[in-house]
Amino acid sequence: MISSDDISGFSKPKFLIIGYARHGKDTVAEILRDKYGFRFTSSSEFVGREIIWEQWGKIRYPTFEDMFADRVNWRELWMQMISLYNTPDKTRTARTMLSRGYDMYVGMRRQDELDASRHLFDYVIWVDRSKHQPPETGSMDITQETARPDYVIDNNGTLGDLEGDIDKLMEELLR
């Protein structure tokens, strides 16, 4: 098995990890962080700290953490606010995150942003948990078909299955 020590001398690939809400994107990113040393933050947290807290959240919530925890109740609005942050430059979030040392962008929701940013990433990974969670509606306009991912990670099994699939993917990518 490959570990973070095995890739420490190499330039780490840049990943865009996408999929529907509650399909396991952050879990995949956490495994890549913990086992392979990749850096990430979710796009919602990143843009939340960049602008949403100051311009919207501060007047509604006592803390950033409270606002961030409640984002599930505002998914469409958050998508719209992130989209505004990325207007007119559809690559803004992706470029800024990568320039700040993150290896992964987790949670892009707009097809136009994906189309504009695809060249910034070495691999687009779709995380699928469709046997347990329905597709997202209203707050994401990317589908697995329109995303044209380089890899699909099946997250319909156990956490151990997911870790094993990520290990296989990393072995393939770093050969």
Coordinates of N, CA, C and O in Angstrom, one line a residue:
M1 N 0.8 -1.2 0.0 CA 0.0 0.0 0.0 C 0.9 1.3 0.0 O 1.9 1.3 0.7
I2 N 0.5 2.3 -0.7 CA 1.2 3.5 -0.8 C 0.8 4.4 0.4 O -0.4 4.4 0.8
S3 N 1.7 5.1 1.0 CA 1.4 6.0 2.1 C 1.9 7.4 1.8 O 2.4 7.7 0.7
S4 N 1.6 8.3 2.7 CA 2.0 9.7 2.5 C 3.5 9.8 2.3 O 4.0 10.7 1.6
D5 N 4.3 9.0 3.0 CA 5.7 9.0 2.8 C 6.2 8.6 1.4 O 7.1 9.2 0.9
D6 N 5.4 7.7 0.8 CA 5.7 7.3 -0.6 C 5.5 8.5 -1.6 O 6.2 8.5 -2.6
I7 N 4.7 9.4 -1.3 CA 4.4 10.5 -2.3 C 5.0 11.8 -1.8 O 4.9 12.8 -2.5
S8 N 5.7 11.8 -0.7 CA 6.2 13.1 -0.2 C 7.3 13.7 -1.1 O 7.4 15.0 -1.2
G9 N 8.0 13.0 -1.9 CA 9.0 13.6 -2.8 C 8.4 14.0 -4.2 O 9.1 14.5 -5.0
F10 N 7.1 13.7 -4.4 CA 6.5 13.9 -5.7 C 5.5 15.1 -5.6 O 5.1 15.5 -4.5
S11 N 5.3 15.8 -6.7 CA 4.3 16.8 -6.8 C 2.9 16.1 -6.6 O 2.6 15.2 -7.4
K12 N 2.1 16.5 -5.7 CA 0.8 15.8 -5.4 C -0.1 16.2 -6.5 O -0.2 17.4 -6.9
P13 N -0.9 15.3 -7.0 CA -1.9 15.7 -8.0 C -3.0 16.5 -7.4 O -3.2 16.5 -6.1
K14 N -3.6 17.3 -8.2 CA -4.7 18.2 -7.7 C -6.0 17.5 -8.0 O -6.3 17.1 -9.2
F15 N -6.9 17.4 -7.0 CA -8.2 16.7 -7.2 C -9.3 17.6 -7.0 O -9.3 18.5 -6.2
L16 N -10.3 17.5 -7.9 CA -11.6 18.1 -7.7 C -12.5 16.9 -7.3 O -12.7 16.0 -8.1
I17 N -13.1 17.0 -6.1 CA -14.0 15.9 -5.6 C -15.4 16.4 -5.6 O -15.7 17.4 -4.9
I18 N -16.3 15.8 -6.4 CA -17.6 16.3 -6.5 C -18.6 15.1 -6.3 O -18.2 13.9 -6.4
G19 N -19.8 15.5 -6.1 CA -20.9 14.5 -6.0 C -22.0 15.2 -5.2 O -21.9 16.3 -4.8
Y20 N -23.1 14.5 -5.0 CA -24.3 15.0 -4.4 C -24.1 15.1 -2.9 O -23.2 14.5 -2.3
A21 N -25.0 15.9 -2.3 CA -24.9 16.1 -0.8 C -25.1 14.8 -0.1 O -25.8 13.9 -0.5
R22 N -24.2 14.6 0.9 CA -24.3 13.4 1.8 C -23.8 12.1 1.1 O -24.2 11.1 1.5
H23 N -23.1 12.3 0.0 CA -22.6 11.1 -0.7 C -21.2 10.7 -0.3 O -20.7 9.7 -0.7
G24 N -20.5 11.6 0.6 CA -19.2 11.2 1.1 C -18.0 11.9 0.6 O -16.9 11.4 0.8
K25 N -18.2 13.1 0.0 CA -17.1 13.8 -0.6 C -16.0 14.2 0.5 O -14.9 14.0 0.3
D26 N -16.5 14.7 1.6 CA -15.6 15.1 2.7 C -14.9 13.9 3.3 O -13.7 13.9 3.6
T27 N -15.6 12.8 3.4 CA -15.0 11.5 3.9 C -13.9 11.1 3.0 O -12.8 10.7 3.5
V28 N -14.1 11.1 1.7 CA -13.1 10.8 0.8 C -11.9 11.7 0.9 O -10.7 11.2 1.0
A29 N -12.1 13.0 1.0 CA -11.0 14.0 1.2 C -10.3 13.7 2.5 O -9.1 13.9 2.6
E30 N -11.0 13.4 3.6 CA -10.4 13.2 4.9 C -9.5 11.9 4.8 O -8.4 11.9 5.4
I31 N -9.9 10.9 4.1 CA -9.1 9.7 4.0 C -7.8 10.1 3.2 O -6.7 9.7 3.5
L32 N -8.0 10.8 2.1 CA -6.8 11.3 1.3 C -5.9 12.2 2.2 O -4.7 12.1 2.0
R33 N -6.4 13.0 3.0 CA -5.6 13.8 3.9 C -4.9 12.9 4.9 O -3.7 13.0 5.1
D34 N -5.6 12.1 5.6 CA -5.1 11.3 6.7 C -4.1 10.2 6.3 O -3.1 10.0 6.9
K35 N -4.3 9.6 5.1 CA -3.5 8.5 4.7 C -2.4 8.9 3.7 O -1.3 8.3 3.7
Y36 N -2.6 10.0 3.0 CA -1.7 10.4 1.9 C -1.2 11.8 2.0 O -0.4 12.3 1.2
G37 N -1.6 12.6 3.0 CA -1.1 13.9 3.3 C -1.6 15.0 2.4 O -1.0 16.1 2.3
F38 N -2.7 14.8 1.7 CA -3.3 15.9 0.9 C -3.9 16.9 1.8 O -4.4 16.6 2.9
R39 N -4.0 18.2 1.3 CA -4.6 19.3 2.1 C -5.9 19.6 1.4 O -6.0 19.7 0.2
F40 N -7.0 19.9 2.3 CA -8.3 20.3 1.7 C -9.1 21.1 2.7 O -8.8 21.1 3.9
T41 N -10.0 21.8 2.2 CA -11.2 22.3 2.9 C -12.3 22.3 2.0 O -12.2 22.3 0.8
S42 N -13.5 22.2 2.5 CA -14.7 22.2 1.6 C -14.9 23.5 1.0 O -14.5 24.6 1.6
S43 N -15.4 23.6 -0.2 CA -15.7 24.8 -0.8 C -16.6 25.7 0.0 O -16.5 26.9 0.0
S44 N -17.6 25.1 0.6 CA -18.5 25.8 1.4 C -17.8 26.5 2.6 O -18.1 27.7 2.9
E45 N -17.0 25.8 3.3 CA -16.2 26.4 4.4 C -15.3 27.5 3.9 O -15.2 28.6 4.5
F46 N -14.6 27.2 2.8 CA -13.7 28.2 2.3 C -14.4 29.5 1.9 O -14.0 30.6 2.4
V47 N -15.5 29.4 1.1 CA -16.2 30.7 0.7 C -17.0 31.2 1.9 O -17.1 32.4 2.0
G48 N -17.4 30.4 2.8 CA -18.1 30.9 4.0 C -17.1 31.8 4.7 O -17.6 32.9 5.2
R49 N -15.9 31.4 4.9 CA -14.9 32.2 5.6 C -14.5 33.5 4.8 O -14.3 34.5 5.3
E50 N -14.4 33.3 3.4 CA -14.0 34.4 2.6 C -15.0 35.5 2.6 O -14.6 36.7 2.7
I51 N -16.3 35.2 2.4 CA -17.3 36.3 2.2 C -18.6 36.1 2.9 O -19.3 37.0 3.3
I52 N -19.1 34.8 2.9 CA -20.5 34.6 3.4 C -20.7 35.0 4.9 O -21.7 35.7 5.2
W53 N -19.7 34.7 5.7 CA -19.8 35.1 7.1 C -19.9 36.6 7.2 O -20.8 37.1 7.9
E54 N -19.0 37.4 6.6 CA -19.0 38.8 6.7 C -20.3 39.5 6.1 O -20.8 40.4 6.7
Q55 N -20.7 39.0 5.0 CA -21.8 39.6 4.2 C -23.2 39.1 4.5 O -24.2 39.8 4.2
W56 N -23.3 37.9 5.1 CA -24.6 37.4 5.4 C -24.7 36.7 6.7 O -25.7 36.9 7.4
G57 N -23.8 35.9 7.1 CA -23.9 35.1 8.3 C -23.8 35.9 9.6 O -24.5 35.6 10.6
K58 N -22.9 36.9 9.7 CA -22.6 37.6 10.9 C -23.9 38.2 11.5 O -24.0 38.3 12.8
I59 N -24.8 38.6 10.7 CA -26.0 39.3 11.2 C -27.1 38.3 11.6 O -28.1 38.6 12.2
R60 N -26.9 37.0 11.3 CA -27.9 35.9 11.5 C -27.5 34.9 12.6 O -28.3 34.2 13.2
Y61 N -26.2 34.8 12.8 CA -25.7 33.7 13.7 C -24.7 34.3 14.7 O -23.9 35.2 14.4
P62 N -24.6 33.7 15.9 CA -23.6 34.2 16.9 C -22.2 33.8 16.5 O -21.3 34.6 16.8
T63 N -21.9 32.7 15.8 CA -20.6 32.3 15.4 C -20.6 31.8 14.0 O -21.6 31.3 13.4
F64 N -19.4 31.8 13.4 CA -19.2 31.1 12.1 C -19.6 29.7 12.1 O -20.3 29.1 11.2
E65 N -19.2 29.0 13.2 CA -19.5 27.6 13.3 C -21.0 27.3 13.3 O -21.5 26.3 12.7
D66 N -21.8 28.2 14.0 CA -23.2 28.0 13.9 C -23.8 28.2 12.5 O -24.6 27.4 12.1
M67 N -23.3 29.2 11.8 CA -23.7 29.4 10.5 C -23.4 28.2 9.6 O -24.2 27.7 8.8
F68 N -22.1 27.8 9.7 CA -21.7 26.7 8.9 C -22.5 25.4 9.1 O -22.8 24.7 8.2
A69 N -22.8 25.1 10.4 CA -23.6 23.9 10.7 C -25.0 24.0 10.2 O -25.6 23.0 9.9
D70 N -25.5 25.2 10.0 CA -26.9 25.4 9.5 C -27.0 25.5 8.0 O -28.0 25.6 7.4
R71 N -25.8 25.4 7.3 CA -25.8 25.6 5.9 C -26.7 24.6 5.1 O -27.2 24.9 4.1
V72 N -26.9 23.4 5.7 CA -27.7 22.4 5.1 C -29.2 22.9 4.9 O -29.8 22.5 3.9
N73 N -29.6 23.8 5.7 CA -30.9 24.4 5.6 C -31.0 25.5 4.5 O -32.1 26.1 4.3
W74 N -29.9 25.9 4.0 CA -29.8 27.0 3.1 C -29.0 26.6 1.8 O -28.3 27.4 1.2
R75 N -29.0 25.3 1.4 CA -28.1 24.9 0.3 C -28.3 25.7 -1.0 O -27.3 26.0 -1.6
E76 N -29.5 26.0 -1.4 CA -29.7 26.7 -2.6 C -29.1 28.1 -2.5 O -28.4 28.6 -3.4
L77 N -29.3 28.8 -1.4 CA -28.8 30.1 -1.2 C -27.3 30.1 -1.1 O -26.6 30.9 -1.7
W78 N -26.7 29.1 -0.4 CA -25.2 29.0 -0.4 C -24.7 28.8 -1.8 O -23.7 29.4 -2.2
M79 N -25.3 28.0 -2.6 CA -24.9 27.8 -4.0 C -24.9 29.1 -4.8 O -24.0 29.4 -5.5
Q80 N -26.0 29.9 -4.6 CA -26.1 31.1 -5.2 C -25.0 32.1 -4.8 O -24.4 32.8 -5.6
M81 N -24.7 32.1 -3.5 CA -23.7 33.0 -2.9 C -22.3 32.6 -3.4 O -21.5 33.5 -3.8
I82 N -22.0 31.3 -3.5 CA -20.7 30.9 -4.0 C -20.6 31.2 -5.5 O -19.6 31.7 -6.0
S83 N -21.7 31.1 -6.2 CA -21.8 31.4 -7.6 C -21.5 32.9 -7.8 O -20.7 33.3 -8.7
L84 N -22.1 33.7 -7.0 CA -21.8 35.2 -7.1 C -20.3 35.5 -6.8 O -19.7 36.3 -7.4
Y85 N -19.7 34.8 -5.8 CA -18.3 34.9 -5.5 C -17.5 34.6 -6.8 O -16.4 35.2 -7.0
N86 N -17.9 33.7 -7.6 CA -17.2 33.2 -8.8 C -17.7 34.0 -10.0 O -17.5 33.5 -11.1
T87 N -18.3 35.1 -9.8 CA -18.7 35.9 -11.0 C -17.9 37.2 -11.0 O -17.8 37.9 -10.0
P88 N -17.3 37.5 -12.1 CA -17.4 36.9 -13.4 C -16.4 35.8 -13.6 O -16.4 35.0 -14.6
D89 N -15.4 35.6 -12.7 CA -14.4 34.6 -12.9 C -14.8 33.3 -12.3 O -14.8 33.1 -11.1
K90 N -15.3 32.4 -13.2 CA -15.8 31.1 -12.7 C -14.7 30.2 -12.1 O -15.1 29.2 -11.4
T91 N -13.5 30.5 -12.2 CA -12.4 29.7 -11.6 C -12.0 30.3 -10.2 O -11.0 29.8 -9.6
R92 N -12.6 31.3 -9.8 CA -12.1 32.1 -8.6 C -11.9 31.2 -7.4 O -10.8 31.2 -6.8
T93 N -12.9 30.4 -7.0 CA -12.7 29.6 -5.8 C -11.6 28.6 -6.0 O -10.7 28.4 -5.2
A94 N -11.7 27.9 -7.1 CA -10.7 26.8 -7.4 C -9.2 27.4 -7.4 O -8.4 26.9 -6.8
R95 N -9.0 28.5 -8.2 CA -7.7 29.1 -8.2 C -7.2 29.6 -6.9 O -6.1 29.4 -6.5
T96 N -8.1 30.2 -6.1 CA -7.7 30.7 -4.8 C -7.3 29.6 -3.9 O -6.3 29.7 -3.2
M97 N -8.2 28.6 -3.8 CA -7.9 27.4 -2.9 C -6.5 26.8 -3.3 O -5.7 26.5 -2.4
L98 N -6.3 26.5 -4.6 CA -5.1 25.9 -5.0 C -3.9 26.8 -4.7 O -2.8 26.3 -4.3
S99 N -4.0 28.1 -4.9 CA -2.9 29.0 -4.7 C -2.6 29.1 -3.2 O -1.5 29.5 -2.8
R100 N -3.5 28.8 -2.3 CA -3.3 28.8 -0.9 C -2.8 27.4 -0.3 O -2.8 27.2 0.9
G101 N -2.4 26.6 -1.2 CA -1.8 25.3 -0.8 C -2.7 24.1 -0.7 O -2.3 23.0 -0.3
Y102 N -4.0 24.2 -1.0 CA -4.9 23.1 -1.0 C -4.6 22.2 -2.2 O -4.4 22.7 -3.3
D103 N -4.7 20.9 -2.0 CA -4.5 19.9 -3.1 C -5.9 19.5 -3.6 O -5.9 18.8 -4.7
M104 N -6.9 19.7 -2.9 CA -8.2 19.3 -3.3 C -9.3 20.4 -3.1 O -9.2 21.1 -2.2
Y105 N -10.2 20.4 -4.1 CA -11.4 21.3 -4.0 C -12.5 20.3 -3.8 O -12.7 19.4 -4.6
V106 N -13.2 20.4 -2.7 CA -14.3 19.4 -2.4 C -15.6 20.2 -2.4 O -15.8 21.1 -1.6
G107 N -16.5 19.8 -3.4 CA -17.9 20.3 -3.3 C -18.3 21.3 -4.3 O -19.2 22.0 -4.1
M108 N -17.7 21.4 -5.5 CA -18.2 22.3 -6.5 C -19.6 21.9 -6.9 O -19.9 20.7 -7.0
R109 N -20.4 22.9 -7.2 CA -21.9 22.7 -7.4 C -22.4 23.1 -8.8 O -23.5 22.8 -9.2
R110 N -21.6 23.9 -9.5 CA -22.1 24.5 -10.7 C -21.3 24.0 -11.9 O -20.1 24.0 -12.0
Q111 N -22.1 23.6 -13.0 CA -21.5 23.1 -14.2 C -20.6 24.1 -14.9 O -19.5 23.8 -15.4
D112 N -21.0 25.4 -14.9 CA -20.2 26.4 -15.6 C -18.8 26.6 -14.9 O -17.8 26.8 -15.5
E113 N -18.8 26.5 -13.5 CA -17.6 26.5 -12.8 C -16.7 25.3 -13.1 O -15.5 25.4 -13.2
L114 N -17.3 24.1 -13.2 CA -16.6 22.9 -13.5 C -15.9 23.1 -14.9 O -14.7 22.8 -15.0
D115 N -16.7 23.5 -15.8 CA -16.2 23.6 -17.2 C -15.0 24.6 -17.3 O -14.0 24.3 -17.9
A116 N -15.1 25.7 -16.5 CA -14.1 26.7 -16.5 C -12.8 26.3 -15.8 O -11.7 26.7 -16.1
S117 N -13.0 25.4 -14.7 CA -11.9 25.1 -13.8 C -11.3 23.7 -14.1 O -10.2 23.4 -13.5
R118 N -11.8 22.9 -14.9 CA -11.4 21.6 -15.1 C -9.9 21.5 -15.4 O -9.2 20.6 -14.8
H119 N -9.3 22.4 -16.1 CA -7.9 22.4 -16.5 C -7.0 22.6 -15.3 O -5.8 22.3 -15.4
L120 N -7.5 23.1 -14.2 CA -6.7 23.4 -13.0 C -6.4 22.1 -12.2 O -5.6 22.1 -11.3
F121 N -7.2 21.0 -12.5 CA -7.1 19.8 -11.7 C -6.5 18.7 -12.6 O -6.8 18.6 -13.8
D122 N -5.8 17.8 -11.9 CA -5.3 16.6 -12.6 C -6.4 15.6 -12.8 O -6.4 14.8 -13.8
Y123 N -7.2 15.5 -11.8 CA -8.3 14.5 -11.8 C -9.6 15.0 -11.2 O -9.6 15.7 -10.2
V124 N -10.7 14.7 -11.9 CA -12.0 15.0 -11.3 C -12.6 13.6 -10.8 O -12.6 12.6 -11.6
I125 N -13.0 13.6 -9.6 CA -13.5 12.4 -8.9 C -14.9 12.6 -8.5 O -15.2 13.6 -7.8
W126 N -15.8 11.7 -8.9 CA -17.2 11.8 -8.5 C -17.4 10.7 -7.4 O -17.0 9.6 -7.5
V127 N -18.0 11.1 -6.3 CA -18.3 10.2 -5.2 C -19.8 9.9 -5.3 O -20.6 10.8 -5.2
D128 N -20.1 8.6 -5.3 CA -21.4 8.1 -5.5 C -21.9 7.3 -4.3 O -21.2 6.3 -3.9
R129 N -23.0 7.7 -3.8 CA -23.7 6.9 -2.7 C -25.2 6.8 -3.0 O -26.1 6.9 -2.2
S130 N -25.5 6.6 -4.3 CA -26.9 6.6 -4.8 C -27.7 5.5 -4.3 O -29.0 5.6 -4.4
K131 N -27.2 4.4 -3.8 CA -28.0 3.4 -3.2 C -28.5 3.7 -1.8 O -29.4 3.0 -1.3
H132 N -28.0 4.8 -1.2 CA -28.4 5.2 0.1 C -28.9 6.6 0.2 O -29.6 6.9 1.1
Q133 N -28.5 7.5 -0.7 CA -28.9 8.9 -0.7 C -29.4 9.3 -2.1 O -28.8 8.9 -3.1
P134 N -30.4 10.1 -2.2 CA -30.9 10.5 -3.5 C -30.0 11.6 -4.1 O -29.2 12.2 -3.4
P135 N -30.2 11.8 -5.4 CA -29.5 12.9 -6.0 C -29.9 14.2 -5.4 O -31.0 14.4 -4.9
E136 N -29.0 15.2 -5.5 CA -29.3 16.5 -5.0 C -30.2 17.2 -6.0 O -29.9 17.1 -7.2
T137 N -31.1 18.0 -5.5 CA -31.9 18.8 -6.5 C -31.9 20.3 -6.0 O -32.0 20.5 -4.8
G138 N -31.9 21.2 -6.9 CA -32.0 22.6 -6.6 C -30.8 23.3 -6.2 O -30.6 24.5 -6.5
S139 N -29.8 22.6 -5.6 CA -28.6 23.3 -5.1 C -27.4 22.8 -5.8 O -26.3 23.2 -5.4
M140 N -27.5 22.1 -6.9 CA -26.4 21.6 -7.7 C -26.9 21.3 -9.1 O -27.9 20.6 -9.3
D141 N -26.2 21.8 -10.1 CA -26.6 21.5 -11.5 C -25.6 20.6 -12.2 O -25.7 20.5 -13.4
I142 N -24.7 20.0 -11.5 CA -23.8 19.1 -12.1 C -24.4 17.7 -11.8 O -24.8 17.4 -10.7
T143 N -24.3 16.8 -12.8 CA -24.6 15.4 -12.7 C -23.4 14.6 -13.0 O -22.4 15.1 -13.5
Q144 N -23.4 13.3 -12.6 CA -22.3 12.5 -12.9 C -22.0 12.5 -14.4 O -20.9 12.5 -14.9
E145 N -23.0 12.5 -15.2 CA -22.9 12.4 -16.7 C -22.2 13.7 -17.2 O -21.3 13.7 -18.0
T146 N -22.7 14.9 -16.7 CA -22.2 16.1 -17.2 C -20.8 16.4 -16.6 O -20.0 17.2 -17.2
A147 N -20.5 15.8 -15.5 CA -19.2 16.1 -14.9 C -18.1 15.4 -15.6 O -16.9 15.8 -15.6
R148 N -18.4 14.3 -16.3 CA -17.4 13.5 -17.0 C -16.2 13.3 -16.2 O -15.0 13.6 -16.5
P149 N -16.4 12.6 -15.0 CA -15.3 12.4 -14.1 C -14.2 11.5 -14.6 O -14.5 10.6 -15.4
D150 N -13.0 11.7 -14.2 CA -11.9 10.7 -14.5 C -12.1 9.4 -13.7 O -11.8 8.4 -14.2
Y151 N -12.7 9.5 -12.5 CA -12.9 8.4 -11.7 C -14.2 8.5 -10.9 O -14.5 9.7 -10.5
V152 N -14.8 7.4 -10.7 CA -16.0 7.4 -9.8 C -15.7 6.5 -8.6 O -15.2 5.4 -8.8
I153 N -15.9 7.0 -7.4 CA -15.6 6.2 -6.2 C -17.0 5.8 -5.7 O -17.9 6.6 -5.4
D154 N -17.2 4.5 -5.6 CA -18.4 3.9 -5.1 C -18.4 3.9 -3.6 O -17.6 3.3 -3.0
N155 N -19.3 4.7 -3.0 CA -19.4 4.8 -1.6 C -20.7 4.2 -1.1 O -21.3 4.7 -0.2
N156 N -21.1 3.1 -1.6 CA -22.3 2.4 -1.2 C -22.1 1.3 -0.3 O -23.0 0.6 0.2
G157 N -20.8 1.0 0.0 CA -20.5 -0.1 1.0 C -20.1 0.4 2.3 O -20.6 1.5 2.8
T158 N -19.2 -0.2 3.0 CA -18.7 0.1 4.3 C -17.6 1.2 4.2 O -17.0 1.4 3.1
L159 N -17.2 1.7 5.3 CA -16.1 2.6 5.4 C -14.8 1.9 5.0 O -14.0 2.5 4.2
G160 N -14.7 0.7 5.4 CA -13.5 -0.1 5.0 C -13.5 -0.3 3.5 O -12.4 -0.3 2.9
D161 N -14.6 -0.6 2.8 CA -14.7 -0.7 1.4 C -14.2 0.6 0.7 O -13.5 0.6 -0.3
L162 N -14.7 1.7 1.3 CA -14.3 3.0 0.7 C -12.8 3.2 0.8 O -12.2 3.7 -0.2
E163 N -12.2 3.0 2.0 CA -10.8 3.1 2.2 C -10.0 2.2 1.2 O -9.0 2.7 0.6
G164 N -10.5 1.0 1.0 CA -9.9 0.1 0.0 C -9.9 0.6 -1.4 O -8.9 0.5 -2.1
D165 N -11.1 1.2 -1.8 CA -11.2 1.7 -3.1 C -10.3 2.9 -3.3 O -9.7 3.1 -4.4
I166 N -10.1 3.8 -2.3 CA -9.2 4.9 -2.4 C -7.8 4.4 -2.5 O -7.0 5.0 -3.2
D167 N -7.4 3.4 -1.7 CA -6.1 2.9 -1.8 C -5.8 2.4 -3.2 O -4.7 2.6 -3.8
K168 N -6.7 1.7 -3.8 CA -6.6 1.2 -5.2 C -6.4 2.3 -6.2 O -5.6 2.3 -7.1
L169 N -7.2 3.4 -6.0 CA -7.1 4.5 -6.9 C -5.8 5.2 -6.7 O -5.1 5.5 -7.7
M170 N -5.3 5.4 -5.5 CA -4.0 6.0 -5.3 C -2.9 5.2 -5.9 O -1.9 5.7 -6.5
E171 N -2.9 3.9 -5.7 CA -1.9 3.0 -6.3 C -1.9 3.2 -7.9 O -0.8 3.2 -8.5
E172 N -3.1 3.2 -8.5 CA -3.2 3.4 -9.9 C -2.6 4.8 -10.3 O -1.9 4.9 -11.3
L173 N -3.0 5.8 -9.6 CA -2.6 7.2 -10.0 C -1.1 7.4 -9.8 O -0.5 8.2 -10.5
L174 N -0.5 6.8 -8.8 CA 0.9 7.1 -8.5 C 1.9 6.0 -9.0 O 3.0 6.0 -8.7
R175 N 1.4 5.2 -9.9 CA 2.3 4.2 -10.6 C 3.3 4.8 -11.5 O 3.1 5.8 -12.1

